[in-house]
Amino acid sequence: MNICNFAKVIISRSTKDSTSINYFNNPHSRSEQNTLTPVYNSSVSLKQRHENYSLFMHKYPFMQINNFKLYCQKTARIQEYVTNAKYYENRNQGGERETFINHFNLIQWLKISETERKQHKLENCMPCNTTHIDISKIHKSVSETSIQILNLSEQIVENVSSILPTSTATKGKKTAQALINVLNPLFENQFRKSFEKSAAEALHLSPIEKSADKVKNELTLLKKNKIQIIEATSVNDRDVENFLASGKSFKQHDRERMHLYESKANAEKETKIRLEKEQKGQVVHKKHHGNFSNYTFNKEEFLVEIKSLMEKGIVNWTRLAKKYDVTNTITGNKPQNAGQVLFMFAKANGIDIMSFNKHKAVSGRDILRRVRRPKKKIMKKLSIPTPRSSKTFKEVIKQKLADGTIYLGNQIAPKTVISSSISKEGNLTENKVIVYSRIIGLQKIILSELSRLQKSGILLVHNDEYYDTLTEDEIRQRLQFLGEETNASCQDMRLKLKVIERTFKLKMWHDHSDILNHSYVNFMTTILYDAANFMTDNEYQTLARTTSTTNVQSIVEKPQLYILGRSASKDIDQISYTEARIEDLKQLTNKIRYGDIDLIFKLRLFSGDGPARQFEAGQQRGGNFSCICGVENLEDRRKLVVEGSSWIKIKDGIINPFQNLKKEELIDELEERGVDTFHLNLKSRLQEELTSVLHGYVDPCITYDTPR
Ligand SMILES: [Zn+2]
Ligand SMILES: [Zn+2]
């Protein structure tokens, strides 16, 4: 009877052994010692022993005997098998029974792996006939086949190891290798999978790689990893966004990026070592061009031309490459180093290329190897992931500008700026560059701000139906809350509330600042907070069900960039913005449609320094609004100005004609206005007098051709 040996011993012995039962019951306090003396308790009934066995095997269905009657039958026979000495090798004269019981009892069962326990089967047990065959074989119940396999295996191991050299240290490994080599094709034939692979699968081993393959695979994985890191940092061009928000210059970005490259000294050292190796012939010089046959261009014609140029000694290789249309035959691309290709092609055809461009050779580029700083390496053939370069950033930005992802506003107020640079030859050259300022239309700002505020949930904009359904009391309450008069008819109040709540005010802020020695003007704008348009702090807190205090005004009044451009605080510079601003403001006279509601926007407040404020109000400069100088009659004012002769300068673009007048001019101006200047000797007194006569008036508004 071929029954699992563990079942045999557990049924016949362990089910009545209190040591084993204790061991089973206390999984956390199991002693590590191997020999636990069994204490058999003969008073345990068969019924109890069946229960014990069922408990031991409740996780292993192949080992269970659920039927008590069947269990009783089996127990009787198994008892005989395990106990009777005749069933053991040598009739148990060498203590084989004890060895057998000690190997297959409950304690040992609990020590083998869970995976193996699941493999044991009550009948025809595989692990008992293979894994445990060396012990199983001492019992006569062992199957003939198992014994045969065992004997065969012993023979194979012996035979194979006998033909191998006798170095004990590696013999085991070599025998195994030899066995594998023999078994591989046999397995391949029968199971379409080598023994090696099948064994690896059976033992849950990862496939064995050759050391070189392992390194290669690791490198591939690391390289993939590196690319993933780079891609993750540049996904959706977040790196460009970060860069633009950082305030860094492109140069600074590249400079910082160079920290990830080898130092110049190291790179020079490496290049030198490489050069020496090349000279010794230890390594081959890396060509920066492919086989010349891979490039399409008229080679004969080129060689003729280059020979004719030798006398002159000056060649522009890049231009020649363009002329000959050097093309990569395989890819069809124009190689970036086409000039270098021609240079090397000429060299290869025996032309003394060093005789060309001798004036440039000072830089050493044609003679010495250019030192290229490589990226720092994590290991051989693996460089550290580096951020994208400014050059790439610029490309991305250009593209984003073109498709409108990045909006810079409209160009206004062109100014000619002189930028000076020093040429290669050492000459100072001046280039005139037109620089534009940028304006982001108020309408655009307003719409984006409204949607931002709506998202924040603080914007109060209601449709017509809302106002129609308000009761008189509600309207009155709301108006009172907003500090408005309420002694009007219901309909009037309704209309009033609607207008008040749909009217927004804009604040403008204006200042000058220097950035890198250039003067800039900057206009910022923001919607003003008003309880008529936005929730109050309390309302917001109640609605948002938050205990934290929120300042709604600070959410609303977030400054938005309106205009930014180069501008000195000179009048002529400042006034160049007036035109563009008025054009933009004109659009605000129309209502702004937000959703299906028309909103009114009014420019209400302006903050900035003195001159800036005057430009805004047009009181003294700009000439767009009547001024506040005290002279009420426009015609009187005009006469006052044109009585003199300096005002004519206005036509030449001088905005403030009464400023910086010479002493004689001051006298003329005053005399022409009937002031006796005889007793006024000092220039400062003359200026004071003129200012007084003109009522401090310097605004040429009424003298413009088109007073606005
Ligand atoms: Zn078994
Ligand atoms: Zn005035």
XYZ file of C-alpha atoms and ligand atoms in Angstrom:
710
model
C 0.000 0.000 0.000
C 1.528 3.243 -1.121
C 0.350 5.849 1.379
C 2.067 9.139 2.090
C 4.687 8.458 4.764
C 3.717 11.588 6.703
C 0.131 10.323 6.823
C 1.387 6.948 8.008
C 3.374 8.305 10.943
C 0.953 11.091 11.898
C -2.048 8.727 11.948
C -0.280 5.928 13.782
C 1.838 7.986 16.187
C 1.388 11.772 16.286
C -2.374 11.709 16.860
C -1.693 10.271 20.342
C 1.631 12.000 21.020
C 1.115 14.882 23.453
C 4.533 16.393 22.554
C 3.484 16.663 18.921
C 0.018 17.961 19.815
C 1.576 20.579 22.070
C 3.969 21.546 19.327
C 1.038 21.911 16.901
C -1.049 23.959 19.350
C 1.648 26.492 20.244
C 2.988 27.808 16.975
C 4.675 30.769 18.715
C 6.631 28.949 21.384
C 8.058 26.090 19.334
C 11.396 24.904 20.534
C 14.149 24.881 17.927
C 15.682 21.670 19.203
C 15.363 18.807 16.791
C 14.703 15.865 19.038
C 11.514 16.215 20.954
C 10.814 13.049 22.843
C 7.367 11.754 21.984
C 4.974 11.026 24.827
C 2.367 8.576 23.572
C -0.930 8.610 25.378
C -2.730 5.284 24.851
C -5.912 6.529 26.488
C -6.739 8.747 23.515
C -9.800 7.295 21.769
C -9.915 6.598 18.039
C -12.634 9.203 17.701
C -10.367 11.813 19.260
C -7.446 10.727 17.146
C -9.562 11.203 14.008
C -10.472 14.690 15.188
C -6.815 15.444 15.824
C -5.837 14.224 12.378
C -8.597 16.294 10.761
C -7.329 19.347 12.636
C -3.724 18.754 11.543
C -4.790 18.404 7.891
C -7.624 20.880 7.643
C -5.629 23.041 5.234
C -4.552 20.103 3.033
C -7.519 18.481 1.300
C -5.360 15.799 -0.409
C -4.375 14.471 2.987
C -7.788 14.398 4.625
C -9.805 11.306 5.575
C -13.221 12.662 6.403
C -15.052 9.389 6.828
C -14.467 8.108 10.374
C -15.171 4.490 9.394
C -12.616 4.650 6.625
C -10.200 6.284 9.022
C -10.607 3.410 11.452
C -9.959 0.851 8.725
C -6.858 2.640 7.536
C -5.528 3.187 11.024
C -5.522 -0.520 11.776
C -3.468 -1.305 8.694
C -1.181 1.679 8.955
C -0.476 0.860 12.589
C 0.719 -2.544 11.522
C 2.893 -1.132 8.737
C 4.630 1.419 10.894
C 5.098 -0.753 13.930
C 6.046 -4.166 12.577
C 9.798 -4.460 12.122
C 9.465 -6.722 9.119
C 8.384 -3.876 6.963
C 11.709 -2.123 7.420
C 15.045 -2.583 5.749
C 17.255 -5.054 7.629
C 14.168 -5.905 9.690
C 14.754 -2.757 11.686
C 18.049 -3.999 13.099
C 19.738 -0.624 12.598
C 16.904 1.344 14.212
C 15.329 2.101 10.854
C 11.843 2.403 12.355
C 12.909 5.209 14.650
C 14.660 7.006 11.796
C 11.518 6.642 9.715
C 9.187 7.896 12.479
C 11.464 10.760 13.410
C 11.539 11.851 9.786
C 7.837 11.743 9.027
C 6.153 12.758 12.301
C 3.920 15.787 12.829
C 6.775 17.968 14.037
C 8.728 17.366 10.809
C 5.528 17.873 8.821
C 5.205 21.313 10.360
C 8.838 22.083 9.532
C 8.633 21.459 5.777
C 7.541 24.292 3.543
C 3.886 25.147 3.008
C 4.359 24.606 -0.735
C 5.638 21.121 -0.159
C 2.878 20.282 2.363
C 0.336 21.100 -0.315
C 2.006 18.625 -2.683
C 1.684 15.618 -0.405
C -1.128 13.255 -1.285
C -2.647 10.419 0.725
C -1.969 7.969 -2.060
C 0.852 7.807 -4.599
C 2.578 10.698 -2.866
C 5.066 12.359 -5.147
C 7.300 14.201 -2.623
C 7.524 11.087 -0.465
C 8.789 9.151 -3.485
C 11.243 11.782 -4.628
C 12.231 14.482 -2.136
C 12.179 12.064 0.779
C 13.194 8.950 -1.148
C 16.388 8.424 0.853
C 14.274 7.844 4.016
C 11.181 6.497 2.276
C 13.207 3.667 0.843
C 13.898 2.138 4.274
C 10.230 1.134 4.440
C 9.122 -1.761 2.315
C 6.050 0.082 1.065
C 8.179 2.155 -1.221
C 7.259 1.668 -4.876
C 9.497 -0.288 -7.149
C 9.693 2.569 -9.662
C 10.846 5.016 -7.035
C 13.628 2.692 -6.063
C 14.569 2.288 -9.694
C 14.673 6.025 -10.202
C 16.780 6.419 -7.111
C 19.215 3.747 -8.210
C 19.361 5.179 -11.700
C 20.036 8.655 -10.391
C 22.770 7.391 -8.115
C 24.295 5.661 -11.068
C 24.125 8.724 -13.294
C 25.721 10.980 -10.682
C 28.426 8.463 -10.039
C 29.145 7.831 -13.713
C 29.177 11.468 -14.676
C 31.346 12.559 -11.785
C 33.759 9.712 -12.447
C 34.591 10.994 -15.928
C 35.215 14.519 -14.590
C 38.582 15.688 -13.227
C 38.924 15.092 -9.519
C 38.915 18.511 -7.974
C 36.578 18.129 -5.016
C 35.893 21.840 -4.688
C 34.145 22.201 -8.028
C 33.097 18.645 -8.656
C 29.501 19.128 -7.525
C 29.036 22.165 -9.706
C 30.691 20.488 -12.694
C 28.637 17.322 -12.280
C 25.462 19.350 -12.153
C 26.517 21.251 -15.278
C 27.273 18.002 -17.083
C 23.930 16.544 -16.045
C 22.131 19.631 -17.216
C 23.932 19.478 -20.540
C 22.875 15.862 -20.985
C 19.296 16.433 -19.895
C 18.710 19.674 -21.815
C 18.275 18.137 -25.288
C 16.251 15.237 -23.864
C 13.843 17.696 -22.274
C 13.844 19.858 -25.355
C 12.731 16.870 -27.432
C 10.012 15.697 -25.091
C 8.663 18.897 -23.564
C 9.910 21.571 -25.971
C 11.686 23.247 -23.105
C 15.215 22.654 -21.903
C 15.811 20.975 -18.583
C 17.547 24.108 -17.360
C 14.499 26.296 -18.007
C 12.043 23.736 -16.668
C 14.122 23.343 -13.519
C 14.292 27.110 -13.069
C 10.514 27.275 -13.399
C 9.930 24.417 -10.981
C 12.202 26.034 -8.406
C 10.831 29.548 -9.132
C 14.249 30.791 -10.155
C 14.750 33.747 -12.425
C 16.438 32.627 -15.644
C 20.145 32.405 -15.326
C 21.940 35.084 -17.313
C 25.486 35.163 -18.459
C 27.446 37.777 -16.558
C 27.970 39.911 -19.688
C 24.279 39.707 -20.559
C 23.401 40.684 -17.014
C 25.508 43.841 -17.159
C 24.080 44.658 -20.565
C 20.499 44.149 -19.401
C 21.128 46.223 -16.308
C 22.543 49.009 -18.410
C 19.574 48.906 -20.778
C 17.248 49.125 -17.797
C 19.171 52.012 -16.250
C 19.217 53.865 -19.558
C 15.484 53.402 -19.884
C 15.135 54.614 -16.334
C 17.206 57.683 -17.116
C 15.074 58.540 -20.119
C 11.978 58.126 -17.971
C 13.391 60.555 -15.412
C 14.113 63.111 -18.111
C 10.685 62.621 -19.657
C 8.959 62.891 -16.287
C 10.586 66.225 -15.557
C 9.732 67.617 -18.963
C 6.220 66.234 -19.315
C 3.856 68.889 -20.681
C 6.911 71.145 -20.824
C 6.686 71.741 -17.111
C 10.432 72.372 -17.042
C 10.002 75.268 -19.461
C 7.170 76.636 -17.359
C 9.296 76.389 -14.232
C 12.177 78.030 -15.974
C 10.066 80.947 -17.163
C 8.666 81.434 -13.670
C 12.083 81.238 -12.041
C 13.293 84.581 -13.335
C 16.522 82.994 -14.475
C 18.180 83.939 -17.698
C 18.806 81.369 -20.416
C 22.518 81.769 -19.766
C 22.061 81.146 -16.069
C 20.062 78.004 -16.792
C 22.807 76.666 -19.033
C 25.479 77.627 -16.534
C 23.725 75.723 -13.773
C 23.200 72.811 -16.108
C 26.939 72.623 -16.645
C 27.348 71.473 -13.043
C 26.204 68.123 -14.359
C 29.051 68.063 -16.833
C 32.664 67.138 -16.239
C 34.879 70.007 -15.167
C 36.953 71.670 -17.849
C 40.169 70.424 -16.249
C 38.923 66.843 -16.179
C 37.672 67.038 -19.750
C 41.026 68.382 -20.897
C 42.813 65.587 -19.099
C 40.539 62.968 -20.678
C 41.020 64.438 -24.145
C 44.781 64.440 -23.654
C 44.785 60.803 -22.554
C 42.651 59.887 -25.534
C 44.894 61.796 -27.915
C 47.941 59.982 -26.578
C 46.220 56.648 -26.988
C 45.280 57.543 -30.548
C 48.877 58.426 -31.336
C 50.032 55.124 -29.906
C 47.391 53.431 -31.995
C 45.626 52.008 -28.960
C 42.311 53.516 -29.923
C 40.940 54.647 -33.238
C 40.174 58.328 -33.675
C 36.436 58.782 -33.547
C 35.290 60.147 -36.844
C 32.632 62.817 -36.736
C 31.522 61.964 -40.211
C 30.510 58.743 -41.858
C 31.924 57.163 -44.941
C 32.287 59.814 -47.649
C 30.310 57.597 -49.989
C 27.349 58.266 -47.699
C 27.314 61.938 -48.725
C 25.969 63.183 -51.985
C 27.722 66.180 -53.544
C 29.724 66.843 -56.679
C 33.050 65.602 -55.376
C 35.143 66.232 -58.505
C 33.924 69.787 -58.841
C 34.506 70.415 -55.172
C 38.095 69.167 -55.350
C 38.760 71.386 -58.370
C 37.388 74.407 -56.545
C 39.199 73.735 -53.303
C 42.505 73.445 -55.196
C 41.855 76.772 -56.854
C 41.189 78.326 -53.470
C 44.534 77.263 -52.077
C 46.231 80.384 -53.330
C 43.801 82.627 -51.515
C 44.056 80.518 -48.407
C 40.619 81.427 -47.088
C 37.724 79.017 -47.102
C 34.326 79.106 -45.462
C 33.622 75.421 -45.164
C 30.026 75.874 -44.101
C 29.245 78.057 -47.057
C 30.905 75.583 -49.396
C 28.766 72.832 -47.892
C 25.671 74.865 -48.691
C 26.926 75.537 -52.196
C 27.553 71.877 -52.897
C 24.374 70.851 -51.123
C 26.016 68.166 -49.037
C 23.311 65.588 -48.289
C 23.333 62.383 -46.328
C 22.523 59.720 -48.899
C 20.866 57.423 -46.391
C 18.713 59.805 -44.368
C 18.335 62.491 -46.997
C 19.139 65.125 -44.346
C 21.597 67.951 -44.611
C 24.139 67.107 -41.925
C 24.792 69.786 -39.334
C 28.515 69.290 -39.647
C 28.509 69.429 -43.451
C 31.418 71.908 -43.333
C 33.429 69.471 -41.288
C 32.608 66.703 -43.754
C 34.015 68.770 -46.628
C 37.043 69.676 -44.526
C 37.771 66.021 -43.810
C 37.013 65.045 -47.411
C 39.586 67.552 -48.643
C 42.086 66.233 -46.102
C 41.455 62.672 -47.202
C 42.151 63.737 -50.797
C 45.593 64.983 -49.910
C 44.826 68.668 -49.725
C 46.829 70.588 -47.150
C 43.888 71.857 -45.174
C 46.137 73.487 -42.604
C 47.136 76.058 -45.188
C 43.608 77.445 -45.138
C 42.317 80.071 -42.764
C 45.613 80.573 -41.033
C 44.278 83.777 -39.482
C 41.782 81.704 -37.579
C 44.184 79.068 -36.414
C 45.031 81.189 -33.382
C 42.010 79.770 -31.710
C 43.682 76.427 -32.158
C 40.539 74.709 -33.244
C 41.959 73.418 -36.469
C 45.139 72.225 -34.886
C 44.311 71.119 -31.393
C 41.452 68.890 -30.591
C 38.514 70.836 -29.255
C 37.840 69.872 -25.666
C 34.290 68.726 -25.280
C 32.921 68.575 -21.766
C 31.018 65.300 -21.432
C 28.193 64.729 -18.995
C 29.147 63.309 -15.641
C 28.758 59.563 -15.494
C 27.001 57.340 -13.003
C 28.833 54.393 -14.439
C 30.505 53.491 -17.688
C 28.250 54.301 -20.632
C 25.615 55.871 -18.367
C 25.523 59.615 -17.849
C 23.361 61.378 -15.276
C 20.024 62.663 -16.456
C 20.310 66.349 -17.256
C 17.644 69.005 -17.707
C 16.972 70.204 -21.227
C 19.174 72.982 -22.527
C 18.208 76.601 -23.151
C 18.409 75.883 -26.844
C 15.595 73.336 -26.486
C 13.690 75.668 -24.175
C 13.857 78.406 -26.778
C 12.439 76.076 -29.406
C 9.576 75.088 -27.114
C 8.857 78.706 -26.217
C 8.899 79.762 -29.849
C 6.394 77.069 -30.653
C 4.204 77.978 -27.690
C 4.250 81.611 -28.717
C 3.228 80.641 -32.210
C 0.288 78.492 -31.123
C -0.809 80.954 -28.456
C -0.136 78.803 -25.392
C 2.067 81.599 -24.142
C 0.432 84.999 -24.570
C 2.637 88.049 -24.401
C 0.082 90.666 -25.333
C 0.161 93.052 -28.253
C 3.118 95.074 -29.361
C 2.834 98.790 -28.653
C 5.051 101.866 -28.415
C 7.947 100.843 -30.628
C 11.257 102.275 -29.535
C 14.598 102.232 -31.243
C 17.233 100.952 -28.919
C 20.893 100.935 -29.690
C 22.670 97.802 -28.693
C 26.409 97.836 -28.915
C 28.591 94.830 -29.261
C 32.217 94.080 -29.931
C 32.877 92.120 -33.098
C 35.447 89.341 -33.475
C 37.775 91.848 -35.059
C 37.501 94.047 -31.987
C 35.387 96.817 -33.475
C 32.571 98.389 -31.576
C 29.403 98.055 -33.599
C 26.089 99.641 -32.870
C 22.909 97.930 -33.924
C 19.567 99.615 -33.910
C 16.917 97.354 -32.563
C 13.226 98.076 -32.361
C 11.903 97.183 -28.963
C 8.187 96.927 -28.338
C 6.270 97.205 -25.143
C 3.479 94.787 -24.497
C -0.099 95.407 -23.592
C -2.550 92.767 -22.482
C -5.981 94.137 -23.342
C -8.156 95.171 -20.393
C -11.016 93.173 -21.843
C -8.880 90.031 -21.868
C -7.712 90.655 -18.322
C -11.254 91.315 -17.120
C -12.666 88.157 -18.668
C -9.930 85.941 -17.278
C -10.231 87.597 -13.876
C -13.995 87.129 -13.846
C -13.646 83.453 -14.567
C -10.982 83.162 -11.871
C -13.243 84.871 -9.332
C -16.215 82.811 -10.391
C -14.183 79.659 -9.779
C -13.273 80.962 -6.342
C -17.001 81.214 -5.716
C -16.975 84.802 -4.520
C -18.353 86.538 -7.584
C -21.945 87.741 -7.344
C -23.416 88.070 -10.820
C -27.141 87.539 -11.264
C -29.332 87.237 -14.324
C -32.423 89.349 -15.019
C -34.864 86.794 -13.605
C -33.125 86.999 -10.262
C -33.813 90.718 -10.040
C -37.385 90.300 -11.290
C -38.226 87.880 -8.490
C -36.772 89.980 -5.659
C -39.385 91.420 -3.298
C -39.393 95.094 -2.407
C -38.168 94.273 1.089
C -35.292 92.229 -0.223
C -34.295 95.008 -2.597
C -34.488 97.612 0.144
C -32.431 95.491 2.501
C -29.774 94.903 -0.083
C -29.577 98.585 -1.016
C -29.378 99.564 2.618
C -26.620 97.061 3.139
C -24.734 98.636 0.249
C -25.312 102.089 1.767
C -27.611 103.355 -0.981
C -30.732 105.546 -0.828
C -33.984 103.618 -0.622
C -36.648 106.308 -0.925
C -37.662 105.519 -4.462
C -40.280 103.424 -6.153
C -39.835 99.654 -6.123
C -39.132 99.548 -9.849
C -36.518 102.282 -9.608
C -34.807 100.563 -6.715
C -34.830 97.278 -8.628
C -33.136 98.907 -11.577
C -30.697 100.726 -9.347
C -29.665 97.540 -7.594
C -29.194 95.787 -10.903
C -26.934 98.557 -12.191
C -24.960 98.810 -8.959
C -24.364 95.106 -8.774
C -23.328 94.899 -12.396
C -20.872 97.759 -12.221
C -17.284 96.906 -11.473
C -14.403 99.243 -10.835
C -10.877 98.841 -11.995
C -7.825 100.088 -10.217
C -4.685 100.975 -12.101
C -1.190 101.154 -10.739
C 1.779 102.550 -12.491
C 5.458 102.663 -11.692
C 8.920 102.792 -13.087
C 11.719 100.511 -12.243
C 15.170 99.657 -13.402
C 16.026 96.149 -14.441
C 19.653 95.553 -15.412
C 20.321 99.237 -16.059
C 17.298 99.668 -18.280
C 14.336 101.692 -17.239
C 10.930 100.041 -17.511
C 7.397 101.214 -17.103
C 4.879 98.882 -15.639
C 1.115 99.137 -15.427
C -0.793 96.775 -13.235
C -4.529 96.546 -12.923
C -7.004 94.835 -10.687
C -10.735 94.675 -10.132
C -11.657 96.577 -6.965
C -13.367 94.753 -4.165
C -16.913 95.912 -3.546
C -19.598 94.231 -1.477
C -21.980 94.870 -4.372
C -19.975 92.587 -6.655
C -18.451 90.095 -4.288
C -19.295 88.161 -1.183
C -18.302 89.592 2.143
C -15.888 87.682 4.341
C -18.763 86.541 6.534
C -20.905 85.376 3.632
C -17.997 83.440 2.200
C -17.161 81.846 5.527
C -20.764 80.730 6.032
C -21.086 79.383 2.520
C -17.746 77.643 2.421
C -18.461 76.170 5.880
C -15.015 77.000 7.029
C -13.848 78.316 10.340
C -10.714 79.848 8.934
C -10.952 83.524 8.121
C -10.703 84.346 4.469
C -10.032 87.816 3.203
C -12.163 88.037 0.085
C -10.664 91.386 -0.856
C -7.219 89.840 -1.095
C -8.594 87.194 -3.451
C -10.241 89.813 -5.645
C -7.499 92.392 -5.749
C -4.745 90.326 -7.238
C -2.713 92.594 -9.512
C -2.605 91.651 -13.169
C 0.057 92.798 -15.563
C -1.367 95.273 -18.021
C 1.549 96.965 -19.763
C 5.253 96.373 -19.528
C 7.840 98.073 -21.597
C 11.059 99.979 -21.808
C 10.550 103.559 -20.823
C 12.478 106.239 -19.058
C 10.545 108.645 -16.858
C 11.044 111.268 -19.566
C 7.820 112.824 -20.784
C 8.378 111.710 -24.347
C 8.724 108.107 -23.233
C 5.735 108.171 -20.944
C 3.465 109.765 -23.482
C 4.172 106.992 -25.973
C 1.861 104.794 -23.932
C -1.039 107.200 -23.849
C -2.176 106.372 -27.357
C -2.284 102.643 -26.798
C -3.966 103.039 -23.439
C -6.714 105.226 -24.765
C -7.408 102.794 -27.564
C -7.728 100.073 -24.985
C -9.858 102.136 -22.602
C -12.264 103.031 -25.390
C -13.291 99.407 -25.565
C -14.401 99.589 -21.960
C -17.112 102.090 -22.830
C -18.963 99.112 -24.220
C -20.359 96.693 -21.728
C -18.463 93.488 -21.266
C -20.491 90.403 -21.889
C -19.854 87.710 -19.327
C -21.945 84.630 -19.958
C -25.287 86.153 -20.894
C -24.964 89.187 -18.636
C -23.622 92.592 -19.618
C -21.261 94.088 -17.076
C -20.044 97.654 -16.801
C -16.428 98.347 -15.997
C -15.182 101.716 -14.830
C -11.643 102.837 -14.290
C -11.884 104.294 -10.835
C -8.664 104.585 -8.991
C -5.180 105.213 -9.948
C -2.121 104.953 -7.855
C 1.346 105.892 -8.827
C 3.719 108.760 -8.256
C 3.099 112.395 -9.194
C 3.988 112.504 -12.881
C 2.326 109.197 -13.489
C -0.888 110.510 -11.986
C -0.781 113.543 -14.175
C -0.440 111.429 -17.252
C -3.444 109.537 -16.104
C -5.640 112.544 -15.507
C -4.195 114.382 -18.452
C -4.144 117.452 -16.297
C -0.794 118.756 -17.352
C 0.506 116.380 -19.935
C -1.033 114.163 -22.500
C -3.843 116.561 -23.216
C -6.726 114.200 -23.089
C -8.849 115.751 -20.423
C -9.471 119.305 -19.307
C -7.013 120.330 -16.692
C -7.381 121.641 -13.198
C -5.191 124.694 -13.428
C -7.826 127.259 -12.483
C -8.363 128.963 -15.817
C -11.914 128.093 -16.683
C -12.315 129.498 -20.169
C -10.554 127.399 -22.758
C -10.190 130.281 -25.178
C -8.555 132.443 -22.479
C -6.124 129.693 -21.825
C -5.318 129.215 -25.432
C -4.649 132.930 -25.816
C -2.438 132.953 -22.750
C -0.289 130.235 -24.238
C -0.045 131.502 -27.776
C 0.761 135.086 -26.731
C 4.381 134.035 -26.454
C 6.463 132.245 -29.040
C 7.782 129.170 -27.233
C 4.548 127.203 -27.693
C 5.401 126.742 -31.358
C 7.976 124.185 -30.223
C 5.083 121.871 -29.471
C 4.819 121.204 -33.155
C 8.354 119.846 -33.065
C 7.272 117.317 -30.500
C 8.402 119.214 -27.408
C 5.663 118.519 -24.929
C 6.564 121.056 -22.281
C 7.636 124.171 -24.183
C 7.907 126.373 -21.101
C 10.497 124.204 -19.468
C 14.241 124.768 -19.696
C 13.914 128.177 -21.364
C 16.982 130.335 -21.624
C 17.032 133.677 -19.761
C 16.471 135.635 -22.995
C 13.578 133.380 -23.959
C 12.036 133.859 -20.524
C 12.282 137.650 -20.907
C 10.693 137.398 -24.370
C 7.858 135.253 -23.100
C 7.126 137.660 -20.249
C 7.447 140.840 -22.343
C 5.107 139.379 -24.945
C 2.550 138.953 -22.191
C 2.996 142.522 -21.036
C 5.091 141.894 -17.978
C 7.799 144.402 -17.124
C 10.985 142.406 -16.620
C 13.268 145.353 -15.968
C 13.587 144.705 -12.235
C 13.807 140.928 -12.605
C 17.466 140.075 -12.913
C 17.714 136.494 -11.748
C 16.688 133.681 -14.084
C 14.892 131.943 -11.215
C 12.782 135.069 -10.629
C 11.927 135.215 -14.330
C 10.866 131.558 -14.329
C 8.761 132.094 -11.215
C 7.039 135.078 -12.833
C 6.258 133.139 -16.006
C 4.824 130.248 -13.999
C 2.630 132.692 -12.128
C 1.469 134.407 -15.318
C 0.650 131.045 -16.894
C -1.166 129.944 -13.736
C 1.290 127.102 -13.440
C -0.071 126.036 -16.753
C 2.159 123.893 -18.895
C -0.468 121.790 -20.620
C -0.558 122.285 -24.333
C -3.822 120.409 -24.637
C -5.742 123.127 -26.360
C -2.901 123.748 -28.739
C -2.976 120.264 -30.136
C -4.550 119.836 -33.484
C -6.864 117.212 -32.126
C -7.786 117.928 -28.552
C -9.335 114.772 -27.215
Zn 3.868 12.242 1.340
Zn -4.714 123.265 -17.387
